[in-house]
Short mmCIF file of C-alpha atoms and ligand atoms in Angstrom, two decimals:
data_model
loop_
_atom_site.label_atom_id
_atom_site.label_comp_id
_atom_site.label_asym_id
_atom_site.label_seq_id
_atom_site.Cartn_x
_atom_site.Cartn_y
_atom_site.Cartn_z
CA UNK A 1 90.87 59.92 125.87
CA UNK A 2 87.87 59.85 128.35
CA UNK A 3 86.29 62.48 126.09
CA UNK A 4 86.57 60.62 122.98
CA UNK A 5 84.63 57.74 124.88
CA UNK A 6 82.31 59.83 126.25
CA UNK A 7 81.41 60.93 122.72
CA UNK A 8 80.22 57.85 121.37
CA UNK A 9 76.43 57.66 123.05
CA UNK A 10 76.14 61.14 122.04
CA UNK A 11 77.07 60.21 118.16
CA UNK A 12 74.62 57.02 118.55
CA UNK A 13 71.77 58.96 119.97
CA UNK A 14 71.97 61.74 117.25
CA UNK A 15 72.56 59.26 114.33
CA UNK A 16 69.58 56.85 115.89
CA UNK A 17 67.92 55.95 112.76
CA UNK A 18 69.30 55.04 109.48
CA UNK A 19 69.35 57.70 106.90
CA UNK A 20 66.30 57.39 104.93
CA UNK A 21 66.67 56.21 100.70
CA UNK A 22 65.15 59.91 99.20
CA UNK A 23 62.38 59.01 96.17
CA UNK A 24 63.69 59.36 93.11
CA UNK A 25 65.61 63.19 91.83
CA UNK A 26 63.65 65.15 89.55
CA UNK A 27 65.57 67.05 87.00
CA UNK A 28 66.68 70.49 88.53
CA UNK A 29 64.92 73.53 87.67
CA UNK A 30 66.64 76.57 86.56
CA UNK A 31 65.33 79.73 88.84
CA UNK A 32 66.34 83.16 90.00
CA UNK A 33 66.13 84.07 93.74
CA UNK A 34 65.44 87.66 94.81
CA UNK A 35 64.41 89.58 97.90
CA UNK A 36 60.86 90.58 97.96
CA UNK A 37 60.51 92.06 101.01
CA UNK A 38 63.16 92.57 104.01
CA UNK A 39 62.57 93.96 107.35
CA UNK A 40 61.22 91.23 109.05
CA UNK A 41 61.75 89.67 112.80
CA UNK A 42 60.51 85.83 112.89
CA UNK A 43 58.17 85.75 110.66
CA UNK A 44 56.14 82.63 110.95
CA UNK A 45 53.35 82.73 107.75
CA UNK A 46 53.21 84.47 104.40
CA UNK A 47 49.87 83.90 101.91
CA UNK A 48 48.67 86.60 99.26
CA UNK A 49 45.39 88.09 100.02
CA UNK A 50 42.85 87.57 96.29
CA UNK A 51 43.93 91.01 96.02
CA UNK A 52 47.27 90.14 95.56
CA UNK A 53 48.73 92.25 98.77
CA UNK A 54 50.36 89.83 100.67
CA UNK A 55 50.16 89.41 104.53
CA UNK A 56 52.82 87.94 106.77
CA UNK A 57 52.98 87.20 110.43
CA UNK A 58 55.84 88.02 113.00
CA UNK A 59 56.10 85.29 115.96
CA UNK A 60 56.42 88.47 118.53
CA UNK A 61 52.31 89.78 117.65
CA UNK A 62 52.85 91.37 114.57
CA UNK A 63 50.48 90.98 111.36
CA UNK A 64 52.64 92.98 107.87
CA UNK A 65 51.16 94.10 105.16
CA UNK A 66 52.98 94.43 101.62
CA UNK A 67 51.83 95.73 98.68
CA UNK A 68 53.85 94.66 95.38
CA UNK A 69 56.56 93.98 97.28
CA UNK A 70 56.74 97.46 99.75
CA UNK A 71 55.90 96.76 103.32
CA UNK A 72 53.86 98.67 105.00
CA UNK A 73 55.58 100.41 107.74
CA UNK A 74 53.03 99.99 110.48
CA UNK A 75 52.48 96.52 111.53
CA UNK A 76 49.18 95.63 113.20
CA UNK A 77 49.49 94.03 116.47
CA UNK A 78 47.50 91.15 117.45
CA UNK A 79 46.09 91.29 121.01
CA UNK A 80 46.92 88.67 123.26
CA UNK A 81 49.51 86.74 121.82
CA UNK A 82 51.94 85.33 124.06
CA UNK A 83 55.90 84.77 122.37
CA UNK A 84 57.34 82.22 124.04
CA UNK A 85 60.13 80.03 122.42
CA UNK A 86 57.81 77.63 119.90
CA UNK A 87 54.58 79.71 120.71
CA UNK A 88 53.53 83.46 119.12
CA UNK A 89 51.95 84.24 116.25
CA UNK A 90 51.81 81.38 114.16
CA UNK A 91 49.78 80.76 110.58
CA UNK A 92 47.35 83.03 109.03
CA UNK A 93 44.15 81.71 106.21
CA UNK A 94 41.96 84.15 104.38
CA UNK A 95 38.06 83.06 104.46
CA UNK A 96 37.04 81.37 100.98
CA UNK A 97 34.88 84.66 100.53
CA UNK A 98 37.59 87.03 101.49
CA UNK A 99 36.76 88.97 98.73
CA UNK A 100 33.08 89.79 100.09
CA UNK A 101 33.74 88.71 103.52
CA UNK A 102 37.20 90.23 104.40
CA UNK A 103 37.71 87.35 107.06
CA UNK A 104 41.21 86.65 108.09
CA UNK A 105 42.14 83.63 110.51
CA UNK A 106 44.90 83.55 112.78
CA UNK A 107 46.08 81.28 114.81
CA UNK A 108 48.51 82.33 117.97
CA UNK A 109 49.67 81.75 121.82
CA UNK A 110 48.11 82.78 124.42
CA UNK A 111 48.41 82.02 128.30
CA UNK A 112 45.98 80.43 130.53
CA UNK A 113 47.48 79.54 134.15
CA UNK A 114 50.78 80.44 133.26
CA UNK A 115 50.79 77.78 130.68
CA UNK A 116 50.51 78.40 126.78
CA UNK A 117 48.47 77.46 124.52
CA UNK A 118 46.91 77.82 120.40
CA UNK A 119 43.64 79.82 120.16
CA UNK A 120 42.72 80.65 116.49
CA UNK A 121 40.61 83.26 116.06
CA UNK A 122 38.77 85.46 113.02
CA UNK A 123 39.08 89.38 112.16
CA UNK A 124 36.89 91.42 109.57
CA UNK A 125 39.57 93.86 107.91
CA UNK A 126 38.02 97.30 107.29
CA UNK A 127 39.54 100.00 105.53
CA UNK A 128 43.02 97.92 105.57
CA UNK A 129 42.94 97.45 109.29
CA UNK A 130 41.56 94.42 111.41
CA UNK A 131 38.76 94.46 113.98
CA UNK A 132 38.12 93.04 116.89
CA UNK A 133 39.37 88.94 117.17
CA UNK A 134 36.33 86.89 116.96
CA UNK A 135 37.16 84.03 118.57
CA UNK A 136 36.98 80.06 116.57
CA UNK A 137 38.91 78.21 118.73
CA UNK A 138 39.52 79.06 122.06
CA UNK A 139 42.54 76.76 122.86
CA UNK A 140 43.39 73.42 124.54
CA UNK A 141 45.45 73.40 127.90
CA UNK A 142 48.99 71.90 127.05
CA UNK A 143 52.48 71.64 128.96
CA UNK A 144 54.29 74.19 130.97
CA UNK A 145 56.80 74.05 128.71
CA UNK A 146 56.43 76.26 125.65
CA UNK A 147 56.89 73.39 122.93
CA UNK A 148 55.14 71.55 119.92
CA UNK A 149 51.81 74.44 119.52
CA UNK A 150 51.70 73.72 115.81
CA UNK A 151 49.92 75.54 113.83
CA UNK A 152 48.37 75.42 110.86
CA UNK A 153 45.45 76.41 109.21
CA UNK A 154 43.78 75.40 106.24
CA UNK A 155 40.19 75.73 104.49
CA UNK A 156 39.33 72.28 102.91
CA UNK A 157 37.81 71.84 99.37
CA UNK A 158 34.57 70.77 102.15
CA UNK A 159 34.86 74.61 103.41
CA UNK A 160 35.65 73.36 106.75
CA UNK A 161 38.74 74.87 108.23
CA UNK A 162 41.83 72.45 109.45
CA UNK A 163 43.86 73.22 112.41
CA UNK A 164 46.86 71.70 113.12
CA UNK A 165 47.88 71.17 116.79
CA UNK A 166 50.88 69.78 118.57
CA UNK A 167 50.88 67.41 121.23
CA UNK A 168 52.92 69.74 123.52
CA UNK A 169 55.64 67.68 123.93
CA UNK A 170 53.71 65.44 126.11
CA UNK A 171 53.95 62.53 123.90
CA UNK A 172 50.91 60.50 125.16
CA UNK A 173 48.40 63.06 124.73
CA UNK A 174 48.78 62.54 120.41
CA UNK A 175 46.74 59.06 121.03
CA UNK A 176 44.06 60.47 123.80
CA UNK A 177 41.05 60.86 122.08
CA UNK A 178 39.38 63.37 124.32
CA UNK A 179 42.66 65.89 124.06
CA UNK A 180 42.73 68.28 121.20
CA UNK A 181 46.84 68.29 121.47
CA UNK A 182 48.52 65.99 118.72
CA UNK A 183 45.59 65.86 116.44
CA UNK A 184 43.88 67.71 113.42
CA UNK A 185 41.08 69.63 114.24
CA UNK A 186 38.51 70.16 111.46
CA UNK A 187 36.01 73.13 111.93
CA UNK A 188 33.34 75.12 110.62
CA UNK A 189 33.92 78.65 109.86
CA UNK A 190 32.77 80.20 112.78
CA UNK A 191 34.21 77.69 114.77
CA UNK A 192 31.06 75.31 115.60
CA UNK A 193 31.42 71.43 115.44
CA UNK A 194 30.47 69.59 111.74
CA UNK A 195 28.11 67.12 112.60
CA UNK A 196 29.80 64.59 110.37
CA UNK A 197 33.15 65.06 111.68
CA UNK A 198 34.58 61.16 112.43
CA UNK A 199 34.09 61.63 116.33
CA UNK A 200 31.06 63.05 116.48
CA UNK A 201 28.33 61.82 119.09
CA UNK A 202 31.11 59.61 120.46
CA UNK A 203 31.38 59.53 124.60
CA UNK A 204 34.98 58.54 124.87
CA UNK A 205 36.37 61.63 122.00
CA UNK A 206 36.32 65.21 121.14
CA UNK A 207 34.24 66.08 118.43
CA UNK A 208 36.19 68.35 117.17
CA UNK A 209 38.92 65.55 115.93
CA UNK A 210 39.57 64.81 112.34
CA UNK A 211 42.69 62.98 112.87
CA UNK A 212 45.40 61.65 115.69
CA UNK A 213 48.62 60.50 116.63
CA UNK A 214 50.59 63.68 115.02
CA UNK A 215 53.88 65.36 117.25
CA UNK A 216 53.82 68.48 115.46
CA UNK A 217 52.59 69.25 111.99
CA UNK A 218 53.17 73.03 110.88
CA UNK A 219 52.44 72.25 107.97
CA UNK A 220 49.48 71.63 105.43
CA UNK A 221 48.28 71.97 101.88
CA UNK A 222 45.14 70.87 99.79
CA UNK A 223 45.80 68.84 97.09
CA UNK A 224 43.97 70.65 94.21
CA UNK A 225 41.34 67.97 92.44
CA UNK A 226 41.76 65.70 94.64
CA UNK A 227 41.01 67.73 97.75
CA UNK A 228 43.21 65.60 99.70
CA UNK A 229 44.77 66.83 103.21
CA UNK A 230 48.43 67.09 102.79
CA UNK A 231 50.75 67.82 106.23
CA UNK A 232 54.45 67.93 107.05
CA UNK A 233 55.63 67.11 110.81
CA UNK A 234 58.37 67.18 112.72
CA UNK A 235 59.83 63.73 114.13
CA UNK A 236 61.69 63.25 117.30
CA UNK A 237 64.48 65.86 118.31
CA UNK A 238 66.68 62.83 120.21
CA UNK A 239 64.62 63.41 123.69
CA UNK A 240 61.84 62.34 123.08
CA UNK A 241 62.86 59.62 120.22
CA UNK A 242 65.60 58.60 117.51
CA UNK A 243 66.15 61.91 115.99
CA UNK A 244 65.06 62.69 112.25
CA UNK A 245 61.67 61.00 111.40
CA UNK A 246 60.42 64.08 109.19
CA UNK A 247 56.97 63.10 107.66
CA UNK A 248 54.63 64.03 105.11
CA UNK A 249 51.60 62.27 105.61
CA UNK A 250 47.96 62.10 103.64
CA UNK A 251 45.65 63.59 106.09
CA UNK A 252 42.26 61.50 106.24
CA UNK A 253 39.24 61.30 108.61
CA UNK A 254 39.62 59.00 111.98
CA UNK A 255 42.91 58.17 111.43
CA UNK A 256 45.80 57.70 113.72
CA UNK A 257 49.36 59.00 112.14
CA UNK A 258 50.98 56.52 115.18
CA UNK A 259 52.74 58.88 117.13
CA UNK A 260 54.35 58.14 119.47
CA UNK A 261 53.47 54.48 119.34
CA UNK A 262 55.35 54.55 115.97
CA UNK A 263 57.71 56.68 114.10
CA UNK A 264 60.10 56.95 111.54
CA UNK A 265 59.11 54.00 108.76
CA UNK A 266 57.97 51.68 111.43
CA UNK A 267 54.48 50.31 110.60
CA UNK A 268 51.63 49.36 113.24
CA UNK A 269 48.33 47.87 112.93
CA UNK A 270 46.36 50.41 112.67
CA UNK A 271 48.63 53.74 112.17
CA UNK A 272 49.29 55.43 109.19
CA UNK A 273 53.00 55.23 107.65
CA UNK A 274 53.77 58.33 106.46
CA UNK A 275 54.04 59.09 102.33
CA UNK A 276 57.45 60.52 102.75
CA UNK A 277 59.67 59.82 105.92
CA UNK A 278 63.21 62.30 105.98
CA UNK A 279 65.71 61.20 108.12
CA UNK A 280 68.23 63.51 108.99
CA UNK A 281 66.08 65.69 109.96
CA UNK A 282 64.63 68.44 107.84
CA UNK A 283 62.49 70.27 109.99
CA UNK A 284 59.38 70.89 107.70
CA UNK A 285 57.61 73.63 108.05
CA UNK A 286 54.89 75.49 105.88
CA UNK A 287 53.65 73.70 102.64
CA UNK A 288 51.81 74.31 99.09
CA UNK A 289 50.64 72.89 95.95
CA UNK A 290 51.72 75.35 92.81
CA UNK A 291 49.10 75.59 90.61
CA UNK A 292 50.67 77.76 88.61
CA UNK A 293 52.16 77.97 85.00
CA UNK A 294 55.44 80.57 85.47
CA UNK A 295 57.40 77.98 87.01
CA UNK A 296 57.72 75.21 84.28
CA UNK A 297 56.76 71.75 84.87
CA UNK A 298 55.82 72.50 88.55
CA UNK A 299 51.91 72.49 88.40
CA UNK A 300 50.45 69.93 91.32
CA UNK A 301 53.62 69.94 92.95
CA UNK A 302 53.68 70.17 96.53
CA UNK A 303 56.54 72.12 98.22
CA UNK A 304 57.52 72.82 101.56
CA UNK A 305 60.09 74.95 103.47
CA UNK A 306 62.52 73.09 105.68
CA UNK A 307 64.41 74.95 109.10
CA UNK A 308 67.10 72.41 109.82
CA UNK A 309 67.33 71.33 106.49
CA UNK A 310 67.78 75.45 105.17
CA UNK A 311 66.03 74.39 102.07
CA UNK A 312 62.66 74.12 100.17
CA UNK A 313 61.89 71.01 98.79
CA UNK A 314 59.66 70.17 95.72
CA UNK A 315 57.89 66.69 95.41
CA UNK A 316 55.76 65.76 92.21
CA UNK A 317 52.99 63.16 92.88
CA UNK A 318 50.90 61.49 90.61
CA UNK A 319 47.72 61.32 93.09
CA UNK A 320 48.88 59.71 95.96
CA UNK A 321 51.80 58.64 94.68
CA UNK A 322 55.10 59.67 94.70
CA UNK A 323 57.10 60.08 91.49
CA UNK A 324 60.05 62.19 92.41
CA UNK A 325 61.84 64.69 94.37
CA UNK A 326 64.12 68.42 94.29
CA UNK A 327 65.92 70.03 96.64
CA UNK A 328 66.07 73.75 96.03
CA UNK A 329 68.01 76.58 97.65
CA UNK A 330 69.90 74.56 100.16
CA UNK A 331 71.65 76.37 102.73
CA UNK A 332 71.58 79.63 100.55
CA UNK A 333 69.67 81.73 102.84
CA UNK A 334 69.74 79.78 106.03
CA UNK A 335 66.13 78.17 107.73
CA UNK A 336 62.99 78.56 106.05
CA UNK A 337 59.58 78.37 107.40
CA UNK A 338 57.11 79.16 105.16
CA UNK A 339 56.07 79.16 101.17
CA UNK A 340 53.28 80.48 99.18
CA UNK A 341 52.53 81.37 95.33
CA UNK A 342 52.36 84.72 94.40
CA UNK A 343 49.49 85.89 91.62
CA UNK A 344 52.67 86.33 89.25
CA UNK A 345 53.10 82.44 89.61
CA UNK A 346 56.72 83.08 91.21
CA UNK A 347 57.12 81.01 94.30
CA UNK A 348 57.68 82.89 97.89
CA UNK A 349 59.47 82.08 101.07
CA UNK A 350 60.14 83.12 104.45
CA UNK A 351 63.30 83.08 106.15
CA UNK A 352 63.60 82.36 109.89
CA UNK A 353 67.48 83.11 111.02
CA UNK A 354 66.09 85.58 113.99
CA UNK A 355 64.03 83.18 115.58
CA UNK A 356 65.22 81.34 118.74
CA UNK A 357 66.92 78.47 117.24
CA UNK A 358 68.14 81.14 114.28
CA UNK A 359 69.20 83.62 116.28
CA UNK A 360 72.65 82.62 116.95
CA UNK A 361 73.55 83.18 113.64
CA UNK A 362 73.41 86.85 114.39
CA UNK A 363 70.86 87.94 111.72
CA UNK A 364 69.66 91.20 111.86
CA UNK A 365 65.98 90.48 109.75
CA UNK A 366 64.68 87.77 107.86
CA UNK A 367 63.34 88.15 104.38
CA UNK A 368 60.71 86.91 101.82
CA UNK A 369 62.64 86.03 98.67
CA UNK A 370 61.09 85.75 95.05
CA UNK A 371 61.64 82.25 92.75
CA UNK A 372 61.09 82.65 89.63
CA1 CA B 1 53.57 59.49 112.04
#
């Protein structure tokens, strides 16, 4: 009896926002799912290199390398990375001019005072190895606690590279303008300040701000033509707001995505609502736009893997506009963090069932799988 009453703050608390009405279903598209690649322990990222060998990252350090589909047995480890809960090895981004260049960015934990925090730096692969990590970003000091790092990376249709960072799960720092936590970070390649960024030559903000107000985003996608900024983030886990609160959002200079003033659908002068708002929780991670043919109908879609929500969902816009939405592969292969499009036009992801909140499920690897 006493148990039964002690359940019901529990049930409000979980259920603390009303389910949000999904946009509109889009006819479901016939696929195949196969496994690409196995062998993996919590990988984080997957993107194909221009010459179509594709590179993943494991949270514990590790950069893989496979080559039509056969990974390399010798993973190259990233010095310095610190795998703690949330932190590790996080995204990876090849330099526009990989192909002359051989510049790979990657973006992972490392500890300063005992406390972690994302540093993104640059490598020159030679002869299929990396060299030494040039560093871009040297990090921003966050919370003991090893939460909310982001991060993702993304080169802009401006050439300047985006970097997503959490606000640590210290809530206020998303609207402190002279934090780097909770914002969008927009860079040049080497890592120097644009001198048009929004904040630029302001006293009271970092320069190196694009936007604000974000918990976590970890994930982020260009729309092609466009060039808009597109982002997923994760909303409130229930202790530090009404859980659910997924977002997509329309990244654009100077603005403030509201967290944690707002969240959820609530509007603010002055914040951004977000395009597409997913209550229960989804837990969104890596997103693209497919550009390509193979999958029918799919072209300037953007799609994003979901943790929580074990699926990959695909949304097609018409600009900034939403005009309708499928859910694909849910709970058929457990949490997925990442997606990318191969050069054969098939769609990849990453699974992520031997991470820490995976891990109970008693995986033994996690996989890239093949859509087609
Ligand atoms: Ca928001």
């Amino acid at each position: 009896m006493r148990k039964a009453i002690l359940a019901l703050p529990v049930l409000a608390l979980a259920c603390g926002a009303d389910e949000s009405p999904p946009p509109p279903a889009l006819e479901p598209t016939p696929h195949v799912v196969e496994v690409f690649v196995e062998g993996l322990k919590n990988p984080w990222a997957l993107d194909f290199a221009p010459d179509g060998r594709l590179f993943i990252t494991e949270a514990g350090g590790r950069l893989r390398v496979a080559t039509d589909g056969v990974l390399d047995p010798k993973p190259q480890r990233i010095l310095g990375v610190v795998q703690e809960w949330q932190g590790g090895l996080m995204d990876l981004a090849f330099h526009p001019d990989f192909a002359t260049n051989r510049l790979v960015y990657l973006a992972y934990t490392v500890a300063r005072d005992g406390k972690g925090m994302t540093r993104v730096s640059r490598f020159r692969e030679e002869e299929g190895a990396l060299g030494a990590a040039q560093v871009v970003f040297e990090g921003f000091p966050g919370a003991a606690q090893n939460k909310h790092f982001g991060c993702r990376l993304a080169f802009g249709t401006d050439g300047k590279l985006y970097v997503t960072l959490g606000e640590r799960h210290e809530r206020e720092r998303a609207q402190d303008l002279m934090d780097l936590n909770g914002k969008t970070l927009r860079l040049n390649d080497d890592g120097s300040v644009p001198a048009d960024n929004p904040f630029a030559g302001r006293a009271d903000a970092r320069p190196e701000i694009f936007s604000y107000g974000h918990r976590n985003a970890q994930g982020m996608a260009v729309q092609p033509g466009s060039g808009l900024i597109f982002q997923t983030e994760h909303g409130p886990t229930g202790d530090d707001g009404p859980g659910g609160g997924d977002e997509v959002n329309i990244v654009e200079a100077s603005r403030n995505y509201g967290w944690p003033l707002v969240h959820h659908r609530e509007t603010r002068e002055g914040t951004v609502p977000p395009l597409l708002e997913y209550t229960p929780a989804l837990a969104p991670g890596g997103a693209i736009f497919y550009t390509g043919d193979a999958l029918k109908g799919w072209k300037g879609d953007f799609l994003f893997a979901n943790l929580v929500g074990q699926c990959l969902v695909r949304v097609k816009l018409d600009g900034r506009k939403v005009v309708g939405q499928e859910i694909l592969l849910r709970r058929e292969h457990g949490r997925l963090r990442d997606v990318a499009q191969g050069p054969d036009g098939a769609v990849y992801v990453i699974t992520s069932n031997t991470d820490w909140g995976g891990s109970d499920r008693g995986a033994a690897t996690d996989r890239v799988l093949r859509i087609r």
